[in-house]
Coordinates of C-alpha atoms and ligand atoms in Angstrom, one line a residue:
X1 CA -6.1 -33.0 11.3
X2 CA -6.0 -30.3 8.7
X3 CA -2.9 -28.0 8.7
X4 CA -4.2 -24.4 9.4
X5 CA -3.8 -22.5 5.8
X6 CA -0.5 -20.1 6.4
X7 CA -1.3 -16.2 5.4
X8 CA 0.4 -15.0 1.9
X9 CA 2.6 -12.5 3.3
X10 CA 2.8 -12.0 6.8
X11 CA 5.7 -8.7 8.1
X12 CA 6.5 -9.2 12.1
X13 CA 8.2 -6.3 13.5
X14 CA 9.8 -5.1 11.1
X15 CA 12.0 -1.8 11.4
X16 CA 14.1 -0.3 8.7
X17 CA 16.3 2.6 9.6
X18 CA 18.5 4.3 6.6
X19 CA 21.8 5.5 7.3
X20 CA 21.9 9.2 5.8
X21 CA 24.5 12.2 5.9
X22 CA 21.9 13.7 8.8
X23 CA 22.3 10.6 11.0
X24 CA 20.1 7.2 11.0
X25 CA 16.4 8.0 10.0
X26 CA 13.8 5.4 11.3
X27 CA 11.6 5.2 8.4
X28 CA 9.3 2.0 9.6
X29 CA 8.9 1.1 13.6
X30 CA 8.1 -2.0 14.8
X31 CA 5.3 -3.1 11.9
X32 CA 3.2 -5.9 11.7
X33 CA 0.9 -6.8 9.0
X34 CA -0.8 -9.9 7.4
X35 CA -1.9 -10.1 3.7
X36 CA -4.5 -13.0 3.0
X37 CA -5.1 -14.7 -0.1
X38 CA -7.8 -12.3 -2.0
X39 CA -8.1 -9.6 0.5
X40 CA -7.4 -6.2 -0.1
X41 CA -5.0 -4.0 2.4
X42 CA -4.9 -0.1 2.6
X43 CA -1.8 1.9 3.6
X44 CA -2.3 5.8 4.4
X45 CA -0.6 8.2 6.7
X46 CA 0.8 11.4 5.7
X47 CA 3.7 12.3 2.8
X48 CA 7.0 10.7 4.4
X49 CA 5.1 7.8 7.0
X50 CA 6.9 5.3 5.3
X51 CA 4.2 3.8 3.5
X52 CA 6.1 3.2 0.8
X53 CA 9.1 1.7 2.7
X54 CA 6.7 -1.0 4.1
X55 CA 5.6 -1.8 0.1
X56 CA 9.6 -2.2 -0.4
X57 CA 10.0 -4.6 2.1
X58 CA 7.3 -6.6 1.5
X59 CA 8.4 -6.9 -2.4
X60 CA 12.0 -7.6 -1.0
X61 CA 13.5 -4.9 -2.9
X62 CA 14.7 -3.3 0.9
X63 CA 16.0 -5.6 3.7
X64 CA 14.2 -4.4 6.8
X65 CA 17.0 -3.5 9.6
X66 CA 15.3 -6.1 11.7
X67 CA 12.5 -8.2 11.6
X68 CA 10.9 -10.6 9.7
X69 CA 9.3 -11.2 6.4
X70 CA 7.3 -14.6 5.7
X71 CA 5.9 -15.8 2.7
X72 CA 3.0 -18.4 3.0
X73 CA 4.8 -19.1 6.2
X74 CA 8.4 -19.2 5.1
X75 CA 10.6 -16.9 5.9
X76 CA 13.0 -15.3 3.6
X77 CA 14.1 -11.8 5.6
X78 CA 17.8 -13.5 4.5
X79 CA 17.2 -14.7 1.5
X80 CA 19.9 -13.6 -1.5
X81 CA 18.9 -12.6 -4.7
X82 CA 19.3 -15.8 -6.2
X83 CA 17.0 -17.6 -3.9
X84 CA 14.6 -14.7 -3.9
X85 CA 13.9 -15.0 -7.8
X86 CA 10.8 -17.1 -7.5
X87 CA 9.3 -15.0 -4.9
X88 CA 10.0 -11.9 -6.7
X89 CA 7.6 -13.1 -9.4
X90 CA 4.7 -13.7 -6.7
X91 CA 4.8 -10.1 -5.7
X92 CA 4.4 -7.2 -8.6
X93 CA 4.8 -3.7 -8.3
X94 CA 1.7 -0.8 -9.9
X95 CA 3.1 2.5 -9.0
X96 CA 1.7 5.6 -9.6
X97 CA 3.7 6.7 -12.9
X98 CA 3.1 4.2 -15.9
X99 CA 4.8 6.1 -18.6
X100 CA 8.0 5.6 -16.0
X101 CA 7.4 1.8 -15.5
X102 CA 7.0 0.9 -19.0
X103 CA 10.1 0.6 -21.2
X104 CA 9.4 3.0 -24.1
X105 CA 12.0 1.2 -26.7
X106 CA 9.9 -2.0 -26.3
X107 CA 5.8 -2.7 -27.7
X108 CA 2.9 -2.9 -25.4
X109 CA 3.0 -6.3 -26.1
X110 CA 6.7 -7.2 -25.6
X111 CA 6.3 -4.8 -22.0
X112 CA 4.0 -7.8 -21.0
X113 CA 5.8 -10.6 -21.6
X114 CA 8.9 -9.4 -20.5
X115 CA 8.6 -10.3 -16.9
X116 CA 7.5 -14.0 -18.3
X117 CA 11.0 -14.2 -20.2
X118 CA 13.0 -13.2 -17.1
X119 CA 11.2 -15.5 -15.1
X120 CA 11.5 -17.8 -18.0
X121 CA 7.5 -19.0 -18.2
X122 CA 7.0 -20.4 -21.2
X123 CA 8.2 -20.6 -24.9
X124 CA 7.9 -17.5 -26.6
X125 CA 4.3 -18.8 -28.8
X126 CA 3.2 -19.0 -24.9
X127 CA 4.0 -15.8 -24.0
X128 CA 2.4 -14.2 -26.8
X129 CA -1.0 -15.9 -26.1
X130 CA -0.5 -14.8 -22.8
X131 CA -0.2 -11.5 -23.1
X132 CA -2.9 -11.0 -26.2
X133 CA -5.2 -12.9 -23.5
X134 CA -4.2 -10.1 -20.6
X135 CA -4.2 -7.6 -22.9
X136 CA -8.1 -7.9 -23.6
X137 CA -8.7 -8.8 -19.5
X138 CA -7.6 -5.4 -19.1
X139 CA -10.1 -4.2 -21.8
X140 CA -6.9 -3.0 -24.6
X141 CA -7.7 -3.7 -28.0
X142 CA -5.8 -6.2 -30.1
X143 CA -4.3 -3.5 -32.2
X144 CA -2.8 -2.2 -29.1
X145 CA 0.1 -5.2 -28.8
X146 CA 2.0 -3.5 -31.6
X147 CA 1.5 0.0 -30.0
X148 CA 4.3 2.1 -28.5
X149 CA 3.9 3.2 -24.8
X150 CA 4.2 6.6 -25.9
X151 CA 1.0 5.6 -28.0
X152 CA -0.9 5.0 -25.3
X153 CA -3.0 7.5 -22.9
X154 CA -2.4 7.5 -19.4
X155 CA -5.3 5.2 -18.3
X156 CA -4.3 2.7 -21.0
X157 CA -0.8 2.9 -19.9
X158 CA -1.5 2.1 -16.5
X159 CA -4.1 -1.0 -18.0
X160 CA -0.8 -2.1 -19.7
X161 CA 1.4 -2.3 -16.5
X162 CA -1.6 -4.1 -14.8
X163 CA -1.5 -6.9 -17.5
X164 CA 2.5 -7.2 -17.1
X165 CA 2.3 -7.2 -13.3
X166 CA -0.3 -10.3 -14.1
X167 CA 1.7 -12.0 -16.4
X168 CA 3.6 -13.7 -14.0
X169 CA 0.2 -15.0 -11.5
X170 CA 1.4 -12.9 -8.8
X171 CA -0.3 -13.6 -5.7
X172 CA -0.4 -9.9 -4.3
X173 CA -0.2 -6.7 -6.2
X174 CA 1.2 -3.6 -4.5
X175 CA -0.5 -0.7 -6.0
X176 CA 1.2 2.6 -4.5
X177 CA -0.3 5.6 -5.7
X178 CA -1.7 3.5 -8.8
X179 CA -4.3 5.5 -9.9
X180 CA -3.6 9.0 -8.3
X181 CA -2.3 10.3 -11.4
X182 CA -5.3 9.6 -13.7
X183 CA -8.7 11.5 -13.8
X184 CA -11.9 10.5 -11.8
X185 CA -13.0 8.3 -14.3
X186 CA -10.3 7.1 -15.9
X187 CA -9.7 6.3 -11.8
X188 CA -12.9 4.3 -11.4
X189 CA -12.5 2.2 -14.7
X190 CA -8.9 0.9 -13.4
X191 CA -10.5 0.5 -9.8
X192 CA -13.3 -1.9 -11.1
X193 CA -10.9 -3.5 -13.2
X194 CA -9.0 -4.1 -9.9
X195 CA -12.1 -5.6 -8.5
X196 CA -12.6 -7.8 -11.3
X197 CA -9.4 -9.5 -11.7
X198 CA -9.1 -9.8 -7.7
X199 CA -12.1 -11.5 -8.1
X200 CA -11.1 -14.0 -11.1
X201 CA -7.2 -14.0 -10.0
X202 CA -7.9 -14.7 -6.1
X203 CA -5.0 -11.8 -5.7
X204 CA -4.5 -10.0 -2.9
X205 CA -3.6 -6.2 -3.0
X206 CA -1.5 -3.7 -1.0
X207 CA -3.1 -0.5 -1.4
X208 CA -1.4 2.7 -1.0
X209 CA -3.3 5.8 -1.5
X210 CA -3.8 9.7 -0.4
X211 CA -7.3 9.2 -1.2
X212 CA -9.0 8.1 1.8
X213 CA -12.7 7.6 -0.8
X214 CA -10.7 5.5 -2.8
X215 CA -9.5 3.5 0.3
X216 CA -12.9 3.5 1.8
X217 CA -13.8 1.9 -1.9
X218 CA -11.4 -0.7 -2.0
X219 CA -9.7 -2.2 1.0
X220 CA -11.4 -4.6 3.6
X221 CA -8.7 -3.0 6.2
X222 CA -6.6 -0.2 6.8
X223 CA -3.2 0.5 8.6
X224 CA -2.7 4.0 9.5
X225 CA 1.0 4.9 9.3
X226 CA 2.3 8.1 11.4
X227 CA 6.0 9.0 11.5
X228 CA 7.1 5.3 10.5
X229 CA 4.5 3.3 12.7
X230 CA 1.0 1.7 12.7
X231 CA -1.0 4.0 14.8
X232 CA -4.4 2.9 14.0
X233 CA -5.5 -0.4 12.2
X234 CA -8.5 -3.0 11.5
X235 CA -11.8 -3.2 9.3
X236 CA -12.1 -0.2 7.4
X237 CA -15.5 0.4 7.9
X238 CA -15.2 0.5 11.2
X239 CA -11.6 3.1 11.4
X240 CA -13.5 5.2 9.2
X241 CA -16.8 5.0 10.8
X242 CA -15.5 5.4 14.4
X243 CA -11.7 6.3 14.1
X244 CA -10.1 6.1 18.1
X245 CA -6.8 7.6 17.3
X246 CA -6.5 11.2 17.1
X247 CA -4.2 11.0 13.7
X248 CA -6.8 9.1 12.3
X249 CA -9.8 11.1 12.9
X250 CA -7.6 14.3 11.7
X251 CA -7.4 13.4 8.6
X252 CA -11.3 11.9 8.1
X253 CA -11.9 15.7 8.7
X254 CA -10.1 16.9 6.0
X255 CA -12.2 14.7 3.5
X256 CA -14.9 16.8 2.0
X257 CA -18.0 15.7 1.0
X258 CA -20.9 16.5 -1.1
X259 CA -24.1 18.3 0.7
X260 CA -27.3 17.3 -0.4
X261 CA -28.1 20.0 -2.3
X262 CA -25.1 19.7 -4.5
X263 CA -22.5 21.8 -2.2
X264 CA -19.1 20.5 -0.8
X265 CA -19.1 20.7 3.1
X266 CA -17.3 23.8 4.9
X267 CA -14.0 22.3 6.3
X268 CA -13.7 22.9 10.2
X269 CA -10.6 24.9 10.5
X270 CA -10.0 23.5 13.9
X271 CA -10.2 20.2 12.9
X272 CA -7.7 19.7 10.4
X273 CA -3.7 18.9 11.1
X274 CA -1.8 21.9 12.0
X275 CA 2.1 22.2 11.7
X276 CA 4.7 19.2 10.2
X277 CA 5.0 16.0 11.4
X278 CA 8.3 15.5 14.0
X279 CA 11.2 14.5 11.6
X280 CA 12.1 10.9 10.9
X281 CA 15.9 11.1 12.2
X282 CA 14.6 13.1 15.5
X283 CA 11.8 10.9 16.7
X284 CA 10.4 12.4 19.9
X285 CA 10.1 10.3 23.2
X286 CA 6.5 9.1 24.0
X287 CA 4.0 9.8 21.3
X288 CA 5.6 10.7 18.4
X289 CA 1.8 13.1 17.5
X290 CA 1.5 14.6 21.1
X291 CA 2.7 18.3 19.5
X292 CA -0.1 18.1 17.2
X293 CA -2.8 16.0 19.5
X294 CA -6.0 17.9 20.8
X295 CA -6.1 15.2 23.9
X296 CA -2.1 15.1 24.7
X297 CA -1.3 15.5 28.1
X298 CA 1.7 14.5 30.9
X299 CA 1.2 11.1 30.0
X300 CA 1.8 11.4 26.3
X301 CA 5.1 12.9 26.7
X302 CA 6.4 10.2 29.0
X303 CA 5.2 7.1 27.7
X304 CA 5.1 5.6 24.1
X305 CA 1.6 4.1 23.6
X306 CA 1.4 0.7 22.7
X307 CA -0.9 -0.9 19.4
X308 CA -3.8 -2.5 21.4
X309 CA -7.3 -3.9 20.7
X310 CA -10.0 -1.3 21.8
X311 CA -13.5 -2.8 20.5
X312 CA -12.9 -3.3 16.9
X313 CA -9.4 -2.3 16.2
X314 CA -5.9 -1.5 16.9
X315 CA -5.1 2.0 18.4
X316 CA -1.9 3.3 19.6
X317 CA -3.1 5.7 21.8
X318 CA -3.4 6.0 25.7
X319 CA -6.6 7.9 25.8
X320 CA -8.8 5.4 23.1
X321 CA -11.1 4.4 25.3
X322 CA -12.0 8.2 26.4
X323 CA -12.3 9.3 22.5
X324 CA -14.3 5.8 21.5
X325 CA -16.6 6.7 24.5
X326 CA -17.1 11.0 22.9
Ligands
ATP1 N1 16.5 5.3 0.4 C1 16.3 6.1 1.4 N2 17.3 6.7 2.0 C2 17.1 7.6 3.0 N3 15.8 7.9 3.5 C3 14.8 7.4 2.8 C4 15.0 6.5 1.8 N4 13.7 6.1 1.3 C5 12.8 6.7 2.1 N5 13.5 7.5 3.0 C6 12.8 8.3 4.0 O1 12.0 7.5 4.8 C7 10.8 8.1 5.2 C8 9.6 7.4 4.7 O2 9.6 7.5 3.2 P1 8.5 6.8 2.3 O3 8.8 7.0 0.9 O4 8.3 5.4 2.8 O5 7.2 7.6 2.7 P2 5.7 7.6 2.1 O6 4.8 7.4 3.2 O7 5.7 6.6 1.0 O8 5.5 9.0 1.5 P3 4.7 9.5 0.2 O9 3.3 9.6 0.6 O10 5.3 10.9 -0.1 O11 5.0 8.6 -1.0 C9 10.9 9.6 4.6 O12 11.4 10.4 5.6 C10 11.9 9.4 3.5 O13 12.6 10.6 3.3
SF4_2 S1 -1.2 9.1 23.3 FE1 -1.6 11.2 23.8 S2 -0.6 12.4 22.3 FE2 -0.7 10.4 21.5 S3 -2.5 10.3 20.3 FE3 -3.2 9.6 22.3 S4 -3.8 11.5 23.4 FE4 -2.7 12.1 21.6
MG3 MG1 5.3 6.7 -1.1

């Protein structure tokens, strides 16, 4: 009998509350997410929805408050960061400043292989083959190993802290915000670069992103994070096509798009979000949207809906099946 192949990562309920000078602030509820092997994951939700929290738990750089974290089936929520070491080198970090993530005193090329000598991989003729041979994956000319960071422009920089996240054969990349700060095409080069290496590299990414094109692009499915929880989830194709939660479908509507004749669509006022989110250390009872839902009624108030399957996705919403059926 063949053993059934565990997932990469896979988060089960996990919470993480931070104790600040305001009180306890729940900044992820009751998560649950699975990351194959070569599969590509999108995060979005509003400024504050704690996508970024999730990313830090799932690189073990936060300890959820409760929980658990497996990796290819084992679990290491408890794990010290002794133990933790080889782990830490299966999951890398793109975030969405380079210039930041690169250390400026050090060459392009000895910002590569630094992850390999603190992992100690290799001996240090190794290294330097290994990070000549990533620095031309990610399309930098040989000339560039000597370079300084500073050198660099910002879509090179961010090539640069692709190859070092690499270095070590991660098996998932988190990319938060990776390529928000570049322009459009300096965007779409890193994005098919992406592609390429997921390709070659079997790696599997987190993606976190504002961008809901660039998530319609790149991820095979989507988590939609409101006020610290998963309110819509599955295929993206499908929560974009036909979103069921309200959240969701507010901000699809805020996407514009091209007209035919080389206009951008009118945005329907009434459709957008109106007003803030509720605030992290004052979660409301029942759904944590109903002040800013179209549909919200007694119901809503009273009772916290539940993550449930309705046709082709997850929805946390008690009225899914009377939006699917609009
Ligand atoms: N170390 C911390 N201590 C206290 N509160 C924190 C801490 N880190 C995050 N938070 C709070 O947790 C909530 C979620 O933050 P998080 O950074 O995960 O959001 P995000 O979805 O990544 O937002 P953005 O899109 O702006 O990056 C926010 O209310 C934030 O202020
Ligand atoms: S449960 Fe109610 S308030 Fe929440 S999203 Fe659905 S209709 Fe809106
Ligand atoms: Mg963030």
């Amino acid at each position: 009998m063949s053993a059934i192949p565990q997932p990469l990562i896979e988060l089960s309920q996990i919470r993480k509350v931070f104790r600040t000078s305001h009180g306890a602030l729940t900044a992820v509820d009751s998560i649950d997410l699975i990351v194959e092997r070569g599969s590509t994951i999108g995060l979005v939700g509003e400024s504050g929805s704690g996508k970024s929290t999730v990313a830090r738990m799932l690189l073990r750089l936060l300890t959820p408050t409760s929980g658990s974290i497996r990796i290819l089936g084992e679990d290491v929520t408890g794990w010290s960061d002794k133990k933790l070491k080889p782990v830490r080198s299966m999951l890398q970090w793109v975030s969405q400043h380079p210039a930041a993530a690169l250390f400026p005193n050090l060459t392009v090329g000895q910002n590569i292989m630094e992850p390999m000598r603190i992992h100690g991989i290799g001996m240090a003729q190794e290294r330097q083959r290994k990070a000549r041979g990533l620095l031309a994956k990610v399309g930098i000319p040989q000339e560039g190993f000597h370079a300084f960071p500073h050198e660099l422009s910002g879509g090179q920089q961010q090539r640069v802290v692709i190859a070092r996240a690499l270095s070590v054969d991660p098996g998932c990349v988190v990319l938060d915000e990776a390529v928000s700060s570049l322009d459009v095409s300096v965007q779409a080069q890193i994005l098919n670069l992406l592609q390429d290496l997921q390709e070659e590299m079997n790696l599997s990414y987190l993606f976190i992103s504002h961008n809901l094109a660039v998530i319609r692009l790149v991820c095979d499915e989507v988590a939609v994070m409101f006020l610290g929880r998963v309110v819509e989830s599955g295929k993206t194709r499908e929560v974009f096509d036909h979103p069921l939660h309200p959240y969701t479908k507010k901000l699809l509507a805020a996407v514009p798009s091209f007209t035919p004749d080389g206009g951008v669509t009118q945005l329907d006022e009434s459709s957008l979000l109106q007003g803030d989110p509720p605030s992290p250390l004052n979660i409301p009872s029942g759904c944590a949207f109903r002040s800013r839902c179209p549909y919200a009624r007694e119901r809503c108030a009273q009772e916290r809906p539940l993550l449930r399957r309705v046709g082709t996705q997850d929805v946390a919403c008690h009225f899914a099946e009377e939006i699917a059926a609009e």
